[in-house]
Amino acid sequence: MKHKTRVIVGLSGGVDSSVAALLLLEKGYDVQGMFMKNWEQDDTDTQCAAAADLDDARLVCDQLEIPLHKVNFSDRYWDRVFSHFLDEFRAGRTPNPDILCNSEIKFRAFLDHARSLGADLIATGHYARRGALPGGRIQLLRGVDIQKDQSYFLHGLSQEQLLPVCFPLGEMKKPKVRERARAAGLHTADRKDSTGICFIGERRFSEFLKRYLPTQPGPMVTPSGIQVGVHQGLIFYTLGQRQGLGIGGQANGDGRAWFVADKQMQNNSLIVVQGGNHPLLYRDTLSARHLHWVSGVAPTAGLRLTARIRYRQPDQPCQIRPDGQDSWLVEFDQAQRAVTPGQSVVFYDGEVCLGGGVIETSWNREIQPVATRPAPAVNA
């Protein structure tokens, strides 16, 4: 009897992964579901934070008449993702845990466990595509739905991780996905999309961080060293931020809103400027570390590409070149707003996602950042 290709689909309890399973089932695969629990710090004796998601995944599997496996990766998530997340905040950077979660959990731990269950392939509900390269290598391509394309979050995947992966939604747009779910009567058809970091949920981000990191208030100062407020701890702020600064009218201000321009860990000061287009919010050059190239081969130095420094940002023309053993310089045609250390810069050549790295620092090629004076002591 001919072996039927077994695909295990990572089911989150959302509409995207549900439709991914539906499409594979319609194509004749032996489809099974797997629900991954990656966070249990907020569980109690009577309530599990992931219980509602698991219930939705179970209902979908019942409707599709496929088995559902459950696995707990919480310990591995803590060691490989969350510990790094905290370390980056301690260092004054703003990490993106979803990227590391993909490379360490969803396409490594999940893949290994699925293979132990006899899977030939795994699948997820990501909006991305695969393409072929000479010699059997795989390209990572943007999803057709530009508004939902998730290649940015997948740029850290290796060839070994991409080879056994299916992205059934890569050629679809989100409205069509919901339409297919409704037509099939799937329980998740109209479920609201999840946003933000999974382990934080609907809570205030600052309140969540306080559970794990000590806070150290300090001065908010202008680039010229004038104190205009007190911050609650540098870990709670990111470059370009406007909300939550708590700076009211200032006698020396001009009435415009204040924005975070820099974080100075050495003296625990937050540099703030007025106006969303202030020059200190913009940089045209950055240095990136921990570069990963999807194909396994770095692109040619000086090659003209496009890049994103945040998810859903329009592509920005740039040139890249190596700058040391594990560092590359990225020079943009136009200065970029709020280039944030700890976030990822991801490179594209047309539809192909080439890879990316973690932003280390940034500057302007012609105008160096204004040096700030030593911060004053915090007002009592």
Coordinates of C-alpha atoms in Angstrom, one line a residue:
M1 CA 0.0 0.0 0.0
K2 CA 1.4 3.4 -1.0
H3 CA 2.5 5.5 1.9
K4 CA 0.4 8.6 2.4
T5 CA 2.5 11.7 3.2
R6 CA 1.9 12.7 6.8
V7 CA 1.8 16.4 7.6
I8 CA 1.5 17.7 11.1
V9 CA 0.1 21.2 11.3
G10 CA 0.9 23.5 14.2
L11 CA -2.5 24.6 15.4
S12 CA -2.8 27.7 17.5
G13 CA -6.5 27.9 17.8
G14 CA -6.7 30.6 15.2
V15 CA -8.3 30.8 11.7
D16 CA -5.0 30.7 9.8
S17 CA -3.6 27.4 11.1
S18 CA -7.2 25.9 10.9
V19 CA -7.4 26.7 7.2
A20 CA -3.9 25.5 6.6
A21 CA -5.0 22.1 8.0
L22 CA -8.2 22.2 5.9
L23 CA -6.3 22.9 2.6
L24 CA -3.8 20.1 3.2
L25 CA -6.6 17.7 4.0
E26 CA -8.3 18.6 0.8
K27 CA -5.1 17.8 -1.1
G28 CA -5.2 14.3 0.2
Y29 CA -2.4 14.4 2.9
D30 CA -2.6 12.4 6.1
V31 CA -3.1 15.5 8.3
Q32 CA -2.7 15.7 12.0
G33 CA -2.7 18.7 14.3
M34 CA -0.3 19.7 17.1
F35 CA -1.0 22.2 19.8
M36 CA 2.2 23.7 21.3
K37 CA 2.1 25.2 24.8
N38 CA 5.0 27.5 25.1
W39 CA 4.2 29.6 28.2
E40 CA 2.8 28.5 31.6
Q41 CA 4.1 31.1 34.0
D42 CA 0.5 32.5 34.4
D43 CA -1.2 29.2 35.0
T44 CA -2.9 28.6 38.3
D45 CA -4.3 25.5 39.9
T46 CA -7.7 26.3 38.4
Q47 CA -6.9 28.1 35.2
C48 CA -4.6 27.5 32.2
A49 CA -3.7 30.5 30.1
A50 CA -3.7 28.5 26.9
A51 CA -6.9 26.6 27.7
A52 CA -9.1 28.6 25.4
D53 CA -6.7 28.2 22.5
L54 CA -6.5 24.5 23.1
D55 CA -10.3 24.2 23.1
D56 CA -10.5 26.0 19.8
A57 CA -7.8 23.8 18.3
R58 CA -9.6 20.7 19.6
L59 CA -12.9 21.8 18.1
V60 CA -11.3 22.3 14.7
C61 CA -9.7 18.9 14.7
D62 CA -13.0 17.4 15.7
Q63 CA -14.6 19.1 12.7
L64 CA -11.9 18.0 10.3
E65 CA -11.8 14.5 11.9
I66 CA -8.1 14.6 12.4
P67 CA -6.1 13.7 15.6
L68 CA -4.7 16.4 17.8
H69 CA -1.4 16.0 19.6
K70 CA -0.5 18.3 22.6
V71 CA 3.1 19.1 23.6
N72 CA 4.5 21.4 26.2
F73 CA 7.6 23.4 25.2
S74 CA 7.5 25.8 28.1
D75 CA 10.9 24.9 29.6
R76 CA 12.6 25.1 26.2
Y77 CA 10.8 28.4 25.5
W78 CA 12.1 29.9 28.8
D79 CA 15.7 28.7 28.1
R80 CA 15.9 29.5 24.4
V81 CA 13.6 32.5 24.0
F82 CA 12.5 34.2 27.2
S83 CA 15.9 34.3 28.9
H84 CA 17.3 36.0 25.8
F85 CA 14.3 38.4 25.8
L86 CA 15.2 39.5 29.4
D87 CA 18.9 39.7 28.7
E88 CA 18.3 42.1 25.8
F89 CA 16.1 44.4 27.9
R90 CA 18.7 44.5 30.6
A91 CA 21.2 45.6 28.0
G92 CA 18.9 48.5 26.9
R93 CA 17.8 46.9 23.7
T94 CA 14.3 46.1 22.4
P95 CA 14.2 42.4 21.3
N96 CA 11.7 40.7 19.0
P97 CA 11.0 37.3 20.7
D98 CA 8.7 36.1 17.9
I99 CA 11.6 35.8 15.5
L100 CA 13.6 33.6 18.0
C101 CA 10.5 31.6 18.8
N102 CA 10.2 30.7 15.1
S103 CA 13.7 29.5 14.8
E104 CA 14.0 27.8 18.2
I105 CA 10.5 26.5 18.9
K106 CA 8.0 26.5 16.0
F107 CA 10.5 25.2 13.4
R108 CA 12.9 23.3 15.6
A109 CA 11.3 21.8 18.7
F110 CA 8.0 21.4 16.8
L111 CA 9.8 19.8 13.8
D112 CA 11.7 17.4 16.0
H113 CA 8.6 16.3 17.9
A114 CA 6.5 16.0 14.7
R115 CA 9.2 13.7 13.2
S116 CA 9.0 11.5 16.3
L117 CA 5.3 11.1 15.5
G118 CA 6.0 9.9 12.0
A119 CA 5.6 13.3 10.2
D120 CA 7.1 13.6 6.7
L121 CA 6.3 17.3 6.7
I122 CA 5.1 20.1 9.0
A123 CA 2.9 23.0 8.2
T124 CA 2.0 26.3 9.8
G125 CA -0.5 29.1 9.1
H126 CA 2.2 31.7 8.3
Y127 CA 1.8 33.9 5.2
A128 CA 5.0 33.1 3.4
R129 CA 6.1 30.9 0.5
R130 CA 9.0 28.7 -0.5
G131 CA 10.9 28.7 -3.8
A132 CA 13.5 26.4 -5.4
L133 CA 17.2 27.1 -5.8
P134 CA 19.8 25.1 -7.7
G135 CA 21.1 22.0 -5.9
G136 CA 17.9 21.4 -4.0
R137 CA 18.1 24.5 -1.7
I138 CA 15.1 26.5 -0.7
Q139 CA 14.3 30.1 -1.0
L140 CA 12.0 32.0 1.5
L141 CA 9.6 34.2 -0.4
R142 CA 7.1 36.8 0.6
G143 CA 3.5 35.8 1.1
V144 CA 1.1 37.0 -1.7
D145 CA -0.9 39.0 0.9
I146 CA 1.5 42.0 1.4
Q147 CA -0.5 43.2 4.4
K148 CA 0.0 39.8 6.1
D149 CA 3.4 38.7 4.8
Q150 CA 5.3 37.1 7.6
S151 CA 8.7 36.4 6.0
Y152 CA 10.2 39.1 8.3
F153 CA 9.6 36.8 11.3
L154 CA 10.9 33.7 9.4
H155 CA 14.2 35.1 8.1
G156 CA 16.1 33.2 10.8
L157 CA 15.2 29.7 9.4
S158 CA 17.8 27.5 8.0
Q159 CA 17.7 25.2 4.9
E160 CA 17.2 22.2 7.2
Q161 CA 14.2 23.9 8.8
L162 CA 12.7 25.0 5.5
L163 CA 13.0 21.8 3.6
P164 CA 10.2 19.9 5.4
V165 CA 7.9 22.9 5.8
C166 CA 4.6 23.7 4.0
F167 CA 3.1 27.2 4.0
P168 CA -0.5 26.5 2.7
L169 CA -1.6 30.1 3.0
G170 CA 1.3 31.6 1.1
E171 CA -0.6 32.1 -2.1
M172 CA -3.8 33.4 -0.3
K173 CA -5.0 36.7 1.1
K174 CA -6.6 36.9 4.5
P175 CA -10.2 37.6 3.3
K176 CA -10.1 34.5 1.2
V177 CA -8.8 32.5 4.2
R178 CA -11.8 33.6 6.3
E179 CA -14.1 32.8 3.4
R180 CA -12.7 29.3 3.2
A181 CA -13.1 28.8 6.9
R182 CA -16.8 30.0 6.9
A183 CA -17.6 27.8 3.9
A184 CA -16.2 24.8 5.8
G185 CA -18.1 25.8 8.9
L186 CA -14.9 25.9 11.0
H187 CA -15.3 27.1 14.6
T188 CA -12.4 29.6 14.2
A189 CA -13.7 31.3 11.0
D190 CA -14.5 34.6 12.7
R191 CA -12.0 34.5 15.6
K192 CA -10.1 37.7 16.1
D193 CA -6.4 37.6 15.1
S194 CA -4.0 37.6 18.0
T195 CA -1.6 40.5 18.2
G196 CA 1.5 41.3 20.2
I197 CA 3.8 39.0 22.1
C198 CA 2.0 35.7 23.0
F199 CA 3.1 35.5 26.7
I200 CA 2.0 39.0 27.6
G201 CA -1.5 38.9 26.2
E202 CA -3.8 41.7 27.1
R203 CA -1.8 43.0 30.0
R204 CA 0.2 46.2 30.2
F205 CA 3.7 45.6 28.9
S206 CA 5.4 47.6 31.7
E207 CA 3.5 45.7 34.4
F208 CA 4.6 42.4 32.8
L209 CA 8.3 43.4 32.7
K210 CA 8.3 44.6 36.3
R211 CA 7.7 40.9 37.3
Y212 CA 11.1 39.9 35.9
L213 CA 13.3 43.0 35.8
P214 CA 14.2 45.6 38.5
T215 CA 13.2 49.2 37.7
Q216 CA 15.6 52.1 38.0
P217 CA 14.0 55.6 37.5
G218 CA 16.2 58.3 36.1
P219 CA 16.2 61.7 34.3
M220 CA 14.5 62.5 30.9
V221 CA 16.8 65.0 29.3
T222 CA 17.0 67.0 26.1
P223 CA 20.0 66.6 23.8
S224 CA 21.5 69.7 25.4
G225 CA 21.2 68.2 28.9
I226 CA 18.1 70.0 30.3
Q227 CA 16.0 67.7 32.5
V228 CA 12.3 67.7 31.5
G229 CA 11.0 64.7 33.4
V230 CA 11.7 61.4 35.2
H231 CA 11.5 58.1 33.4
Q232 CA 10.4 54.9 35.3
G233 CA 13.2 52.7 34.0
L234 CA 14.9 52.5 30.6
I235 CA 13.6 49.0 30.0
F236 CA 10.1 50.5 29.5
Y237 CA 10.9 52.7 26.6
T238 CA 11.9 52.3 23.0
L239 CA 13.2 54.6 20.3
G240 CA 10.6 56.7 18.6
Q241 CA 8.1 56.2 21.5
R242 CA 5.6 59.0 22.1
Q243 CA 3.0 57.5 24.4
G244 CA 3.6 57.1 28.2
L245 CA 6.3 59.7 28.6
G246 CA 4.2 61.9 30.9
I247 CA 5.9 65.1 30.0
G248 CA 3.5 68.0 30.2
G249 CA 3.9 71.6 29.2
Q250 CA 7.5 72.8 29.5
A251 CA 8.5 76.5 29.9
N252 CA 11.3 75.9 27.5
G253 CA 9.3 73.7 25.1
D254 CA 7.5 74.6 21.9
G255 CA 4.2 72.8 22.5
R256 CA 5.0 69.8 20.2
A257 CA 4.9 66.2 21.4
W258 CA 7.9 64.6 23.0
F259 CA 9.6 61.4 21.6
V260 CA 12.3 59.1 22.8
A261 CA 15.5 59.7 20.8
D262 CA 18.1 57.7 22.7
K263 CA 18.7 55.5 25.8
Q264 CA 22.0 56.1 27.6
M265 CA 22.6 53.1 29.9
Q266 CA 25.9 54.5 31.3
N267 CA 24.1 57.3 33.1
N268 CA 20.5 55.9 33.1
S269 CA 19.2 58.8 31.1
L270 CA 16.4 58.9 28.5
I271 CA 17.0 61.4 25.7
V272 CA 13.8 63.0 24.5
V273 CA 13.1 65.5 21.7
Q274 CA 10.1 67.5 20.5
G275 CA 8.5 66.7 17.1
G276 CA 8.0 63.4 15.4
N277 CA 10.4 64.5 12.6
H278 CA 13.2 65.7 14.8
P279 CA 16.6 64.9 13.1
L280 CA 17.8 62.9 16.1
L281 CA 15.1 60.4 15.4
Y282 CA 16.6 59.5 12.0
R283 CA 19.7 57.4 11.0
D284 CA 20.9 56.4 7.5
T285 CA 23.4 53.8 8.5
L286 CA 23.3 50.8 10.9
S287 CA 25.4 48.0 12.1
A288 CA 23.8 44.6 12.4
R289 CA 25.2 41.5 14.2
H290 CA 24.3 37.7 14.2
L291 CA 23.6 37.8 10.5
H292 CA 21.7 34.8 9.1
W293 CA 21.3 34.0 5.4
V294 CA 18.5 31.7 4.5
S295 CA 20.4 30.2 1.5
G296 CA 23.4 29.6 3.7
V297 CA 25.5 31.9 1.5
A298 CA 25.9 35.7 2.1
P299 CA 25.0 38.0 -0.7
T300 CA 27.6 40.0 -2.6
A301 CA 29.0 43.0 -0.7
G302 CA 27.7 46.3 -2.0
L303 CA 24.7 44.6 -3.6
R304 CA 21.7 46.9 -3.8
L305 CA 18.8 45.4 -1.9
T306 CA 15.8 46.5 0.1
A307 CA 15.4 46.1 3.9
R308 CA 12.9 46.5 6.7
I309 CA 13.8 47.5 10.2
R310 CA 10.4 46.6 11.5
Y311 CA 7.4 44.4 10.5
R312 CA 5.1 45.9 7.8
Q313 CA 7.5 48.7 7.1
P314 CA 7.6 49.5 3.3
D315 CA 10.8 48.2 1.7
Q316 CA 13.7 50.6 2.0
P317 CA 16.5 50.7 -0.7
C318 CA 20.0 50.1 0.8
Q319 CA 23.4 48.6 0.2
I320 CA 25.1 46.2 2.6
R321 CA 28.7 45.1 3.2
P322 CA 30.5 43.0 5.9
D323 CA 32.2 44.9 8.7
G324 CA 34.1 42.3 10.7
Q325 CA 33.5 38.6 11.5
D326 CA 29.9 38.9 12.6
S327 CA 28.8 42.4 11.6
W328 CA 27.5 44.0 8.5
L329 CA 26.9 47.7 7.7
V330 CA 23.6 48.7 6.1
E331 CA 23.5 52.1 4.3
F332 CA 20.1 53.3 3.4
D333 CA 19.3 55.7 0.5
Q334 CA 17.0 57.6 2.9
A335 CA 17.4 58.1 6.6
Q336 CA 15.2 55.7 8.7
R337 CA 13.1 56.7 11.7
A338 CA 13.7 55.1 15.1
V339 CA 16.4 52.5 14.2
T340 CA 16.1 50.4 17.3
P341 CA 18.9 48.2 18.7
G342 CA 17.7 44.7 19.4
Q343 CA 15.1 44.7 16.6
S344 CA 15.9 42.9 13.3
V345 CA 16.8 44.3 10.0
V346 CA 15.7 41.9 7.2
F347 CA 16.9 42.0 3.6
Y348 CA 15.0 41.3 0.4
D349 CA 15.9 40.9 -3.3
G350 CA 12.5 41.4 -4.9
E351 CA 10.2 38.6 -3.6
V352 CA 13.1 36.7 -2.0
C353 CA 13.8 37.1 1.7
L354 CA 17.5 36.7 1.9
G355 CA 17.9 36.8 5.7
G356 CA 18.8 39.4 8.3
G357 CA 20.4 40.3 11.6
V358 CA 20.0 42.1 14.9
I359 CA 20.5 45.9 14.9
E360 CA 23.4 46.8 17.1
T361 CA 23.8 50.6 16.6
S362 CA 23.1 53.3 14.1
W363 CA 24.4 56.7 13.0
N364 CA 24.4 59.2 10.1
R365 CA 27.1 59.1 7.5
E366 CA 27.6 62.9 7.3
I367 CA 26.1 64.2 10.5
Q368 CA 27.3 62.3 13.6
P369 CA 24.8 62.1 16.5
V370 CA 24.8 65.1 18.9
A371 CA 26.8 64.3 22.0
T372 CA 24.7 64.8 25.2
R373 CA 26.0 66.4 28.4
P374 CA 26.1 64.3 31.5
A375 CA 22.6 63.8 32.9
P376 CA 21.6 65.8 36.0
A377 CA 20.5 64.0 39.1
V378 CA 16.9 63.0 39.4
N379 CA 14.8 65.6 41.1
A380 CA 13.6 64.5 44.5

